[in-house]
Coordinates of C-alpha atoms and ligand atoms in Angstrom, one line a residue:
M100 CA -38.7 -13.1 6.3
S101 CA -42.2 -12.3 5.3
P102 CA -42.8 -10.1 2.3
N103 CA -44.2 -7.2 4.3
D104 CA -41.8 -7.0 7.3
G105 CA -40.3 -3.7 6.1
T106 CA -36.9 -5.2 5.4
V107 CA -35.0 -5.3 2.2
A108 CA -35.2 -9.1 2.4
G109 CA -39.0 -8.9 2.6
T110 CA -39.0 -6.4 -0.2
G111 CA -36.7 -8.4 -2.4
E112 CA -34.0 -7.3 -4.8
F113 CA -36.1 -6.4 -7.8
R114 CA -38.9 -4.6 -5.9
L115 CA -36.1 -2.7 -4.1
I116 CA -34.7 -1.6 -7.4
E117 CA -38.2 -0.6 -8.5
A118 CA -38.6 1.3 -5.2
V119 CA -35.4 3.4 -5.8
T120 CA -35.9 4.0 -9.6
A121 CA -39.6 4.4 -10.2
G122 CA -40.8 7.9 -11.1
R123 CA -37.4 9.5 -11.2
K124 CA -37.0 12.2 -13.9
Q125 CA -33.7 11.9 -15.8
P126 CA -32.0 14.9 -17.3
E127 CA -31.6 15.2 -21.1
T128 CA -28.1 13.9 -21.1
T129 CA -29.5 10.5 -19.9
L130 CA -30.3 8.8 -23.2
L131 CA -31.2 5.5 -21.6
G132 CA -31.8 5.3 -17.9
P133 CA -32.0 2.4 -15.4
G134 CA -33.5 -0.9 -16.4
D135 CA -31.3 -2.4 -19.0
D136 CA -27.9 -3.9 -18.8
A137 CA -26.3 -0.5 -18.9
A138 CA -27.3 3.1 -19.2
V139 CA -26.4 5.4 -22.1
V140 CA -25.3 8.9 -21.3
A141 CA -24.5 11.7 -23.7
T142 CA -21.0 13.0 -23.7
P143 CA -21.1 16.3 -25.6
D144 CA -17.3 16.7 -25.2
G145 CA -16.5 13.3 -26.7
R146 CA -14.3 12.5 -23.6
T147 CA -15.7 11.0 -20.4
V148 CA -14.4 12.0 -16.9
A149 CA -15.0 9.1 -14.5
T150 CA -14.5 8.7 -10.8
T151 CA -15.6 6.4 -8.0
D152 CA -15.6 6.7 -4.2
V153 CA -16.8 4.0 -1.6
L154 CA -18.4 4.9 1.7
V155 CA -18.5 2.2 4.4
Q156 CA -20.8 2.3 7.5
G157 CA -18.7 3.0 10.6
V158 CA -15.7 4.3 8.5
H159 CA -17.4 7.1 6.5
F160 CA -20.7 7.5 8.4
R161 CA -22.7 6.4 11.3
L162 CA -26.5 6.1 11.2
D163 CA -26.7 7.4 14.8
W164 CA -24.8 10.6 13.6
S165 CA -26.4 11.2 10.2
S166 CA -29.8 10.5 8.7
A167 CA -29.9 8.0 5.7
E168 CA -30.8 11.0 3.5
Q169 CA -27.7 12.9 4.6
V170 CA -25.5 9.8 4.0
G171 CA -27.0 9.6 0.5
R172 CA -26.4 13.2 -0.3
K173 CA -22.8 12.9 1.0
A174 CA -22.1 9.8 -1.1
V175 CA -23.0 11.7 -4.3
A176 CA -21.3 15.0 -3.2
V177 CA -18.0 13.5 -2.5
N178 CA -17.9 12.0 -6.0
L179 CA -19.2 15.1 -7.8
T180 CA -16.4 17.2 -6.3
D181 CA -13.9 14.9 -7.9
I182 CA -15.5 15.6 -11.2
A183 CA -15.6 19.3 -10.6
A184 CA -11.9 19.2 -9.4
M185 CA -10.9 18.2 -13.0
G186 CA -12.7 21.3 -14.4
A187 CA -15.6 19.1 -15.6
R188 CA -19.3 19.2 -15.2
P189 CA -21.0 16.1 -13.8
T190 CA -23.3 14.2 -16.2
S191 CA -24.5 11.2 -14.2
V192 CA -23.9 8.9 -11.2
L193 CA -24.3 5.2 -10.6
M194 CA -25.1 3.8 -7.2
G195 CA -23.6 0.5 -5.9
F196 CA -25.3 -0.5 -2.6
A197 CA -24.8 -3.4 -0.2
C198 CA -26.6 -4.0 3.1
P199 CA -27.6 -6.7 5.5
S200 CA -30.9 -8.6 5.1
D201 CA -32.6 -6.9 8.0
T202 CA -32.0 -3.4 6.7
P203 CA -35.3 -1.4 6.7
T204 CA -36.4 -0.8 3.1
S205 CA -37.2 2.8 4.2
L206 CA -33.5 3.3 4.9
V207 CA -32.7 2.4 1.4
T208 CA -35.4 4.7 -0.1
E209 CA -34.4 7.6 2.2
L210 CA -30.7 7.2 1.2
T211 CA -31.7 7.2 -2.4
Q212 CA -33.8 10.3 -1.8
G213 CA -30.7 12.0 -0.5
M214 CA -28.7 10.9 -3.5
W215 CA -31.3 12.3 -5.8
L216 CA -31.4 15.6 -3.9
E217 CA -27.6 16.0 -4.4
A218 CA -27.8 14.8 -8.0
D219 CA -30.6 17.4 -8.6
R220 CA -28.3 20.2 -7.2
A221 CA -25.9 19.3 -10.1
G222 CA -28.7 18.8 -12.6
I223 CA -27.9 15.1 -13.1
G224 CA -29.6 11.7 -12.6
I225 CA -28.7 8.4 -11.1
V226 CA -28.6 6.3 -14.2
G227 CA -27.9 2.8 -12.8
G228 CA -26.6 0.8 -9.9
D229 CA -26.5 -2.5 -8.1
M230 CA -28.0 -3.9 -4.9
V231 CA -26.5 -6.8 -3.1
R232 CA -26.3 -8.4 0.5
A233 CA -23.4 -7.7 2.8
D234 CA -22.6 -7.7 6.5
Q235 CA -22.6 -3.9 6.7
I236 CA -23.8 -1.0 4.6
V237 CA -21.4 -0.1 1.7
I238 CA -22.2 2.6 -0.8
S239 CA -20.1 2.8 -4.0
V240 CA -20.9 5.7 -6.2
T241 CA -19.4 6.2 -9.6
A242 CA -19.7 9.6 -11.2
L243 CA -19.2 10.6 -14.9
G244 CA -18.5 14.1 -16.2
D245 CA -18.0 16.2 -19.2
L246 CA -15.2 18.6 -20.0
G247 CA -17.1 20.8 -22.3
G248 CA -14.1 21.4 -24.5
R249 CA -11.7 22.3 -21.7
E250 CA -8.5 20.5 -20.9
P251 CA -8.6 18.6 -17.6
V252 CA -7.1 20.4 -14.7
T253 CA -4.7 17.8 -13.2
R254 CA -2.7 17.6 -10.1
S255 CA 0.5 17.8 -12.0
G256 CA 0.5 21.3 -13.5
A257 CA 1.6 23.6 -10.5
R258 CA 4.7 25.6 -11.3
P259 CA 7.0 27.5 -8.8
G260 CA 5.7 31.0 -8.4
D261 CA 2.0 30.1 -8.9
V262 CA -0.4 31.1 -6.1
V263 CA -2.2 28.5 -4.2
A264 CA -6.0 29.3 -3.6
V265 CA -8.9 27.5 -2.1
C266 CA -12.7 27.8 -2.6
G267 CA -15.1 26.6 0.1
R268 CA -15.0 26.0 3.8
L269 CA -12.1 24.1 5.5
G270 CA -12.1 22.6 9.0
W271 CA -15.8 22.5 9.6
A272 CA -16.4 18.8 8.9
A273 CA -13.5 18.0 11.2
A274 CA -14.9 20.2 13.9
G275 CA -18.3 18.3 13.4
L276 CA -16.5 15.0 13.7
A277 CA -14.8 16.0 16.9
V278 CA -18.2 17.2 18.3
L279 CA -20.0 14.0 17.3
G280 CA -17.0 11.8 18.5
R281 CA -17.5 13.4 22.0
G282 CA -21.2 12.4 22.0
F283 CA -22.6 16.0 21.3
R284 CA -24.9 17.0 18.5
S285 CA -24.3 20.7 18.5
P286 CA -23.4 23.3 17.2
V287 CA -25.5 22.0 14.4
S288 CA -23.5 24.1 11.8
V289 CA -20.4 22.1 12.2
V290 CA -22.2 18.9 12.8
N291 CA -24.1 19.3 9.6
A292 CA -20.9 20.1 7.7
Q293 CA -19.6 16.7 8.8
R294 CA -22.9 15.0 7.8
C295 CA -22.8 16.4 4.3
P296 CA -20.7 19.0 2.5
E297 CA -22.5 21.6 0.3
P298 CA -19.9 22.0 -2.5
D299 CA -20.2 24.7 -5.2
Y300 CA -19.8 22.4 -8.2
E301 CA -19.2 25.3 -10.5
A302 CA -16.1 26.3 -8.5
G303 CA -14.0 23.9 -10.5
I304 CA -15.2 25.1 -13.8
R305 CA -14.6 28.7 -12.8
A306 CA -11.1 27.7 -11.8
A307 CA -10.4 25.9 -15.1
D308 CA -11.7 28.8 -17.1
G309 CA -9.6 31.2 -14.8
G310 CA -6.5 29.4 -15.9
A311 CA -5.9 27.0 -12.9
T312 CA -2.7 25.1 -13.4
S313 CA -3.6 22.3 -11.0
M314 CA -6.5 21.4 -8.8
I315 CA -7.9 18.9 -6.2
D316 CA -10.8 18.6 -3.9
V317 CA -9.9 18.5 -0.2
S318 CA -11.2 15.1 1.0
D319 CA -8.4 14.0 3.4
G320 CA -7.1 17.4 4.6
L321 CA -5.7 20.6 3.1
L322 CA -2.0 19.8 3.7
S323 CA -2.4 16.1 2.7
D324 CA -4.3 17.1 -0.6
L325 CA -1.9 19.9 -1.4
G326 CA 0.8 17.3 -0.9
H327 CA -0.7 15.3 -3.8
I328 CA -0.4 18.4 -6.0
A329 CA 3.2 19.1 -4.8
E330 CA 4.2 15.5 -5.5
A331 CA 2.6 15.1 -8.8
S332 CA 3.8 18.6 -10.0
G333 CA 7.4 18.1 -8.5
V334 CA 7.1 21.4 -6.5
G335 CA 6.8 22.7 -3.0
I336 CA 3.8 24.5 -1.5
D337 CA 3.9 26.9 1.3
V338 CA 0.6 27.7 3.1
R339 CA 0.3 31.1 4.9
T340 CA -1.9 30.5 8.0
A341 CA -2.6 34.2 8.2
D342 CA -4.6 33.9 5.0
L343 CA -6.7 30.9 6.2
D344 CA -10.2 31.5 7.3
V345 CA -10.4 30.2 10.8
S346 CA -14.0 31.1 11.5
S347 CA -15.1 32.2 15.0
R348 CA -17.4 29.2 15.1
L349 CA -14.4 26.9 14.7
T350 CA -12.6 28.8 17.5
E351 CA -15.6 28.5 19.7
V352 CA -15.9 24.8 19.2
G353 CA -12.1 24.4 19.6
T354 CA -12.2 26.2 22.9
A355 CA -15.2 24.1 24.2
L356 CA -13.5 20.9 23.2
G357 CA -9.8 21.9 24.0
A358 CA -8.9 21.4 20.4
D359 CA -6.9 23.6 18.0
P360 CA -9.2 25.0 15.3
L361 CA -6.2 25.7 13.0
K362 CA -5.4 22.0 13.0
W363 CA -8.9 21.3 11.7
V364 CA -8.5 23.8 8.9
L365 CA -5.0 22.5 7.9
T366 CA -5.7 18.8 8.3
G367 CA -9.4 18.1 8.5
G368 CA -11.0 16.1 5.7
E369 CA -14.4 15.9 4.2
D370 CA -15.2 19.6 3.6
H371 CA -14.7 18.9 -0.2
A372 CA -13.6 22.5 -0.7
F373 CA -11.3 23.0 -3.8
A374 CA -7.7 23.8 -3.8
A375 CA -5.9 25.0 -6.9
T376 CA -2.8 26.7 -8.2
F377 CA -3.0 29.8 -10.6
P378 CA -0.4 31.7 -12.4
A379 CA 1.0 34.6 -10.3
F380 CA -0.9 37.8 -10.7
A381 CA -3.8 36.1 -12.3
D382 CA -7.2 37.4 -11.2
L383 CA -8.7 34.7 -9.1
P384 CA -12.1 33.5 -10.0
E385 CA -15.1 34.4 -7.9
G386 CA -15.1 32.7 -4.5
W387 CA -11.5 31.8 -4.6
T388 CA -9.0 33.1 -1.9
E389 CA -5.2 33.0 -2.0
I390 CA -3.6 31.1 0.9
G391 CA -0.1 30.3 -0.3
V392 CA 2.5 30.0 -3.0
V393 CA 4.1 27.3 -5.0
T394 CA 7.8 27.0 -4.1
M395 CA 10.9 25.3 -5.3
P396 CA 10.9 21.8 -6.8
D397 CA 10.3 18.9 -4.5
S398 CA 10.4 20.9 -1.2
G399 CA 7.2 19.4 0.1
V400 CA 4.3 21.2 1.8
T401 CA 5.2 23.7 4.4
V402 CA 3.2 25.9 6.8
D403 CA 4.5 29.5 7.2
G404 CA 7.8 28.3 5.8
K405 CA 8.1 25.4 8.3
R406 CA 7.5 21.7 8.0
Y407 CA 4.2 20.7 9.7
G408 CA 5.1 18.3 12.5
H409 CA 1.7 16.4 12.7
D410 CA -0.4 14.2 10.5
S411 CA -1.4 16.1 7.4
G412 CA -4.7 14.4 6.9
W413 CA -6.9 11.4 7.0
Q414 CA -5.5 8.0 6.1
H415 CA -7.3 4.7 6.0
W416 CA -5.6 1.8 7.8
R417 CA -3.7 4.0 10.2
Ligands
ADP707 N1 -8.2 0.3 -6.8 C1 -7.9 1.3 -7.5 N2 -7.6 1.1 -8.8 C2 -7.2 2.1 -9.6 N3 -7.1 3.3 -9.2 C3 -7.3 3.6 -7.9 C4 -7.7 2.7 -7.0 N4 -7.9 3.2 -5.8 C5 -7.6 4.5 -6.0 N5 -7.2 4.7 -7.3 C6 -6.9 6.0 -7.9 O1 -5.9 6.7 -7.1 C7 -6.1 8.1 -7.2 C8 -6.1 8.6 -5.7 O2 -7.2 8.0 -5.1 P1 -8.0 8.8 -3.9 O3 -7.0 9.3 -2.9 O4 -9.1 8.0 -3.4 O5 -8.5 10.1 -4.7 P2 -9.7 11.1 -4.3 O6 -9.3 11.6 -2.9 O7 -9.7 12.1 -5.3 O8 -10.9 10.2 -4.2 C9 -7.4 8.4 -8.0 O9 -7.0 8.7 -9.2 C10 -8.1 7.0 -7.9 O10 -8.9 6.8 -9.0
TPP708 C1 -17.9 7.3 11.5 C2 -16.8 8.1 10.9 N1 -15.6 8.1 11.4 C3 -14.6 8.9 10.9 C4 -14.9 9.7 9.8 C5 -13.8 10.6 9.2 N2 -13.4 10.3 7.9 C6 -13.7 9.1 7.2 S1 -13.2 9.0 5.7 C7 -12.4 10.5 5.8 C8 -11.6 11.1 4.7 C9 -12.1 11.0 3.3 O1 -12.5 9.7 2.9 P1 -11.8 8.9 1.7 O2 -12.4 7.5 1.7 O3 -10.3 8.9 1.9 O4 -12.2 9.7 0.5 P2 -11.3 10.2 -0.8 O5 -10.1 10.8 -0.2 O6 -11.1 8.9 -1.6 O7 -12.2 11.1 -1.5 C10 -12.7 11.1 7.1 C11 -12.1 12.4 7.5 C12 -16.2 9.7 9.4 N3 -16.7 10.5 8.3 N4 -17.2 9.0 9.9
MG709 MG1 -11.2 8.3 -3.6
MG710 MG1 -10.4 13.9 -4.8
MG711 MG1 -8.9 9.9 0.8

């Protein structure tokens, strides 16, 4: 391929790295940014929170459904909610990226632009990465975070009698996925929710400061992710559907598609809302809503007191 054909092969690995790193302003916590064998990031707390999530073309995103910028934003967002769900504040992300030789260079720069937009929302920088050839686009983001002196809020601290609460929208991304899957592009509100969540990264810290006993971000589906808390904590969880926010927008889309909006709220992934448990009678932090209760040891996740008879959320390889 010729050097100027607009593809990553024409641009070449090192000029591609230059294209995605040049001129980017790093926050103060980045002591040494991209360009050396590794970056150096300040960890004021002395402990580092670390997480990684991989996004694969065709599995996590489609470029005829989302712009490269939206995919980049999502790749960062889904990692930063894992940091926030520990009660930590993100400090930096790293971007692993693989794509075919004929990928337009502009796609990579737009994707990087989206990643920086989301990183900026959290006040952090992209401090490193890797660029390699593959048969399809794969994005692997690693996020680091800082606990600021707090104890991590794990999945294992829920106790019977705690209240279950959520912060953020549920079911919107699943509704958007259903719309896109039927070949439609509107309503844009739910379609955009599928393309990229807009998490409140402070919600996890508010929960930690408000005494949350366990927490998780909802990536696979509310029931599935509450199931991780129930299992790790050795408790049951009962969700009250009357307390869930099934927005009129979801009801409209459900009616149009012949789908059940409550199912999207209970089992739809990718909204990256937060779910947590709090001691009974605690004042819930701003933005958090009670949706259920922690029940007897090892009784699983129930909905209005009954076992849910369908899939509880997304699973790869199913
Ligand atoms: N290949 C792996 N090696 C080690 N740990 C892994 C691997 N894959 C997943 N995990 C860990 O398993 C846990 C559950 O993973 P996952 O369901 O992807 O979490 P999340 O939904 O928060 O991204 C996480 O703590 C994750 O780090
Ligand atoms: C093209 C396409 N098909 C299907 C989906 C739906 N989808 C893909 S992954 C996923 C769940 C979350 O992904 P996962 O890799 O399990 O993230 P994690 O739980 O590790 O945060 C969902 C609902 C999608 N986003 N895009
Ligand atoms: Mg994961
Ligand atoms: Mg998670
Ligand atoms: Mg998952």
